[in-house]
Amino acid sequence: MKKCSKCGLSKELKDFYRRKSGLRAGEYYEKCKDCYKIRGKNYYHQNRERQLYLAKKRKLKYIVERKEFLGKIKNKPCFDCGKKYPAWVMDFDHRDGKKKVASISFLTFRKLVKFDKIKEEIAKCDLVCANCHRDRTYRRLQKIK
């Protein structure tokens, strides 16, 4: 049991955060998790505009990183016709639509999932140019009819 220096309640050690680095690494903080959460919420509300600005800045940074990541992957020739096109012309076509979790663009720019998840989804795809992708889609739809 440990007493919180903010609220004065005695709580179990699991209710306190541990220091991760520094001279006192491994020791527990003086304030409990609940008090730190309240402090964090208050700070956010007092500095809302700044927090929103920083969140937007972080999101833009992630998007730029992901665009560069996809640009490198898309720097290959089309799987079907063998021609090489700029990255913005290349598409990821899922080989088996039943195994598709989501589109690469959704995972990359909307949901902002980790690179590992994006790579897993890319592994289910062929890299094709926009023309070949349209042709593949048309042929798939013809088979269904």
mmCIF file of C-alpha atoms in Angstrom:
data_model
loop_
_atom_site.group_PDB
_atom_site.id
_atom_site.type_symbol
_atom_site.label_atom_id
_atom_site.label_comp_id
_atom_site.label_asym_id
_atom_site.label_seq_id
_atom_site.Cartn_x
_atom_site.Cartn_y
_atom_site.Cartn_z
ATOM 1 C CA MET A 1 0.000 0.000 0.000
ATOM 2 C CA LYS A 2 1.117 3.511 -0.805
ATOM 3 C CA LYS A 3 -0.393 6.889 0.029
ATOM 4 C CA CYS A 4 -1.066 9.353 -2.800
ATOM 5 C CA SER A 5 0.458 12.772 -2.159
ATOM 6 C CA LYS A 6 -2.386 14.510 -4.032
ATOM 7 C CA CYS A 7 -5.642 12.879 -2.875
ATOM 8 C CA GLY A 8 -4.251 11.394 0.358
ATOM 9 C CA LEU A 9 -5.822 7.962 -0.207
ATOM 10 C CA SER A 10 -3.913 4.755 0.492
ATOM 11 C CA LYS A 11 -3.941 2.565 -2.614
ATOM 12 C CA GLU A 12 -2.281 -0.579 -3.923
ATOM 13 C CA LEU A 13 0.982 -0.229 -5.864
ATOM 14 C CA LYS A 14 -0.782 -1.211 -9.101
ATOM 15 C CA ASP A 15 -2.652 2.099 -8.828
ATOM 16 C CA PHE A 16 0.618 4.057 -9.215
ATOM 17 C CA TYR A 17 2.764 4.549 -12.311
ATOM 18 C CA ARG A 18 6.415 3.462 -12.246
ATOM 19 C CA ARG A 19 9.305 5.645 -13.317
ATOM 20 C CA LYS A 20 10.847 4.258 -16.514
ATOM 21 C CA SER A 21 14.130 6.149 -16.590
ATOM 22 C CA GLY A 22 16.392 8.434 -14.623
ATOM 23 C CA LEU A 23 18.022 8.070 -11.232
ATOM 24 C CA ARG A 24 14.799 6.855 -9.650
ATOM 25 C CA ALA A 25 13.879 4.351 -12.382
ATOM 26 C CA GLY A 26 11.702 1.551 -11.060
ATOM 27 C CA GLU A 27 10.304 3.612 -8.188
ATOM 28 C CA TYR A 28 6.634 4.538 -8.024
ATOM 29 C CA TYR A 29 5.410 8.099 -8.546
ATOM 30 C CA GLU A 30 4.051 9.995 -5.546
ATOM 31 C CA LYS A 31 0.623 10.609 -7.114
ATOM 32 C CA CYS A 32 -1.800 7.810 -8.040
ATOM 33 C CA LYS A 33 -2.934 7.056 -11.610
ATOM 34 C CA ASP A 34 -6.346 8.645 -11.005
ATOM 35 C CA CYS A 35 -4.769 11.935 -9.907
ATOM 36 C CA TYR A 36 -2.454 11.932 -12.942
ATOM 37 C CA LYS A 37 -5.447 11.314 -15.219
ATOM 38 C CA ILE A 38 -7.307 14.256 -13.682
ATOM 39 C CA ARG A 39 -4.184 16.404 -14.061
ATOM 40 C CA GLY A 40 -3.858 15.375 -17.720
ATOM 41 C CA LYS A 41 -7.497 16.163 -18.499
ATOM 42 C CA ASN A 42 -7.223 19.558 -16.813
ATOM 43 C CA TYR A 43 -4.044 20.340 -18.749
ATOM 44 C CA TYR A 44 -5.733 19.355 -22.023
ATOM 45 C CA HIS A 45 -8.740 21.598 -21.351
ATOM 46 C CA GLN A 46 -6.555 24.534 -20.299
ATOM 47 C CA ASN A 47 -4.373 24.123 -23.415
ATOM 48 C CA ARG A 48 -6.952 22.753 -25.849
ATOM 49 C CA GLU A 49 -5.931 24.813 -28.890
ATOM 50 C CA ARG A 50 -2.276 23.874 -28.489
ATOM 51 C CA GLN A 51 -3.136 20.188 -27.998
ATOM 52 C CA LEU A 52 -5.303 20.169 -31.143
ATOM 53 C CA TYR A 53 -2.518 21.881 -33.095
ATOM 54 C CA LEU A 54 0.044 19.312 -31.888
ATOM 55 C CA ALA A 55 -2.302 16.414 -32.716
ATOM 56 C CA LYS A 56 -2.808 17.761 -36.244
ATOM 57 C CA LYS A 57 0.942 18.229 -36.644
ATOM 58 C CA ARG A 58 1.578 14.616 -35.512
ATOM 59 C CA LYS A 59 -1.060 13.280 -37.904
ATOM 60 C CA LEU A 60 0.466 15.169 -40.843
ATOM 61 C CA LYS A 61 3.893 13.778 -39.918
ATOM 62 C CA TYR A 62 2.484 10.230 -39.914
ATOM 63 C CA ILE A 63 0.822 10.803 -43.291
ATOM 64 C CA VAL A 64 4.073 12.082 -44.841
ATOM 65 C CA GLU A 65 5.957 9.050 -43.455
ATOM 66 C CA ARG A 66 3.343 6.708 -44.899
ATOM 67 C CA LYS A 67 3.343 8.427 -48.302
ATOM 68 C CA GLU A 68 7.116 8.001 -48.490
ATOM 69 C CA PHE A 69 6.788 4.365 -47.392
ATOM 70 C CA LEU A 70 4.175 3.605 -50.074
ATOM 71 C CA GLY A 71 6.134 5.572 -52.684
ATOM 72 C CA LYS A 72 9.132 3.283 -52.167
ATOM 73 C CA ILE A 73 6.991 0.150 -52.387
ATOM 74 C CA LYS A 74 5.180 1.408 -55.507
ATOM 75 C CA ASN A 75 8.487 2.061 -57.284
ATOM 76 C CA LYS A 76 8.204 -1.268 -59.125
ATOM 77 C CA PRO A 77 6.832 -2.319 -62.513
ATOM 78 C CA CYS A 78 3.236 -3.451 -62.955
ATOM 79 C CA PHE A 79 2.677 -7.124 -62.079
ATOM 80 C CA ASP A 80 0.543 -7.657 -65.220
ATOM 81 C CA CYS A 81 1.975 -5.550 -68.063
ATOM 82 C CA GLY A 82 5.522 -5.119 -66.707
ATOM 83 C CA LYS A 83 5.628 -1.366 -67.405
ATOM 84 C CA LYS A 84 6.926 1.048 -64.792
ATOM 85 C CA TYR A 85 4.779 4.046 -63.883
ATOM 86 C CA PRO A 86 4.936 6.813 -61.249
ATOM 87 C CA ALA A 87 3.755 5.800 -57.771
ATOM 88 C CA TRP A 88 0.427 7.640 -58.076
ATOM 89 C CA VAL A 89 -0.525 5.438 -61.068
ATOM 90 C CA MET A 90 0.129 2.179 -59.237
ATOM 91 C CA ASP A 91 -2.600 0.367 -57.261
ATOM 92 C CA PHE A 92 -2.644 -2.477 -54.783
ATOM 93 C CA ASP A 93 -5.059 -5.145 -56.020
ATOM 94 C CA HIS A 94 -6.095 -7.763 -53.473
ATOM 95 C CA ARG A 95 -5.670 -11.239 -54.934
ATOM 96 C CA ASP A 96 -8.451 -12.686 -52.778
ATOM 97 C CA GLY A 97 -11.099 -10.167 -51.790
ATOM 98 C CA LYS A 98 -12.355 -12.474 -49.025
ATOM 99 C CA LYS A 99 -9.068 -12.096 -47.114
ATOM 100 C CA LYS A 100 -9.086 -8.305 -47.473
ATOM 101 C CA VAL A 101 -9.265 -6.456 -44.143
ATOM 102 C CA ALA A 102 -9.441 -2.983 -45.700
ATOM 103 C CA SER A 103 -7.979 -1.012 -48.587
ATOM 104 C CA ILE A 104 -4.343 0.025 -48.261
ATOM 105 C CA SER A 105 -5.260 3.713 -48.514
ATOM 106 C CA PHE A 106 -7.824 3.374 -45.698
ATOM 107 C CA LEU A 107 -5.309 1.674 -43.396
ATOM 108 C CA THR A 108 -2.580 4.129 -44.345
ATOM 109 C CA PHE A 109 -4.323 7.496 -44.294
ATOM 110 C CA ARG A 110 -7.648 7.113 -42.480
ATOM 111 C CA LYS A 111 -7.089 4.594 -39.731
ATOM 112 C CA LEU A 112 -3.336 5.264 -39.383
ATOM 113 C CA VAL A 113 -2.462 1.718 -38.337
ATOM 114 C CA LYS A 114 1.112 0.589 -37.697
ATOM 115 C CA PHE A 115 3.431 -0.226 -40.593
ATOM 116 C CA ASP A 116 3.367 -3.948 -39.727
ATOM 117 C CA LYS A 117 -0.402 -4.121 -40.323
ATOM 118 C CA ILE A 118 -0.030 -2.227 -43.602
ATOM 119 C CA LYS A 119 2.727 -4.619 -44.721
ATOM 120 C CA GLU A 120 0.517 -7.616 -43.856
ATOM 121 C CA GLU A 121 -2.259 -6.220 -46.040
ATOM 122 C CA ILE A 122 0.161 -5.363 -48.886
ATOM 123 C CA ALA A 123 1.372 -8.991 -48.836
ATOM 124 C CA LYS A 124 -2.156 -9.994 -49.914
ATOM 125 C CA CYS A 125 -1.951 -7.733 -52.983
ATOM 126 C CA ASP A 126 -0.389 -7.490 -56.426
ATOM 127 C CA LEU A 127 1.046 -4.126 -57.470
ATOM 128 C CA VAL A 128 -0.573 -3.194 -60.784
ATOM 129 C CA CYS A 129 -0.969 -0.026 -62.834
ATOM 130 C CA ALA A 130 -4.371 1.698 -62.844
ATOM 131 C CA ASN A 131 -5.231 0.366 -66.326
ATOM 132 C CA CYS A 132 -4.468 -3.241 -65.420
ATOM 133 C CA HIS A 133 -6.343 -2.832 -62.130
ATOM 134 C CA ARG A 134 -9.458 -1.633 -63.988
ATOM 135 C CA ASP A 135 -9.092 -4.537 -66.421
ATOM 136 C CA ARG A 136 -8.760 -7.067 -63.562
ATOM 137 C CA THR A 137 -11.801 -5.638 -61.802
ATOM 138 C CA TYR A 138 -13.859 -5.751 -65.014
ATOM 139 C CA ARG A 139 -12.895 -9.387 -65.652
ATOM 140 C CA ARG A 140 -13.760 -10.364 -62.069
ATOM 141 C CA LEU A 141 -17.177 -8.757 -62.410
ATOM 142 C CA GLN A 142 -17.748 -10.582 -65.717
ATOM 143 C CA LYS A 143 -17.047 -13.934 -64.015
ATOM 144 C CA ILE A 144 -19.696 -13.182 -61.386
ATOM 145 C CA LYS A 145 -22.417 -12.570 -64.015
#
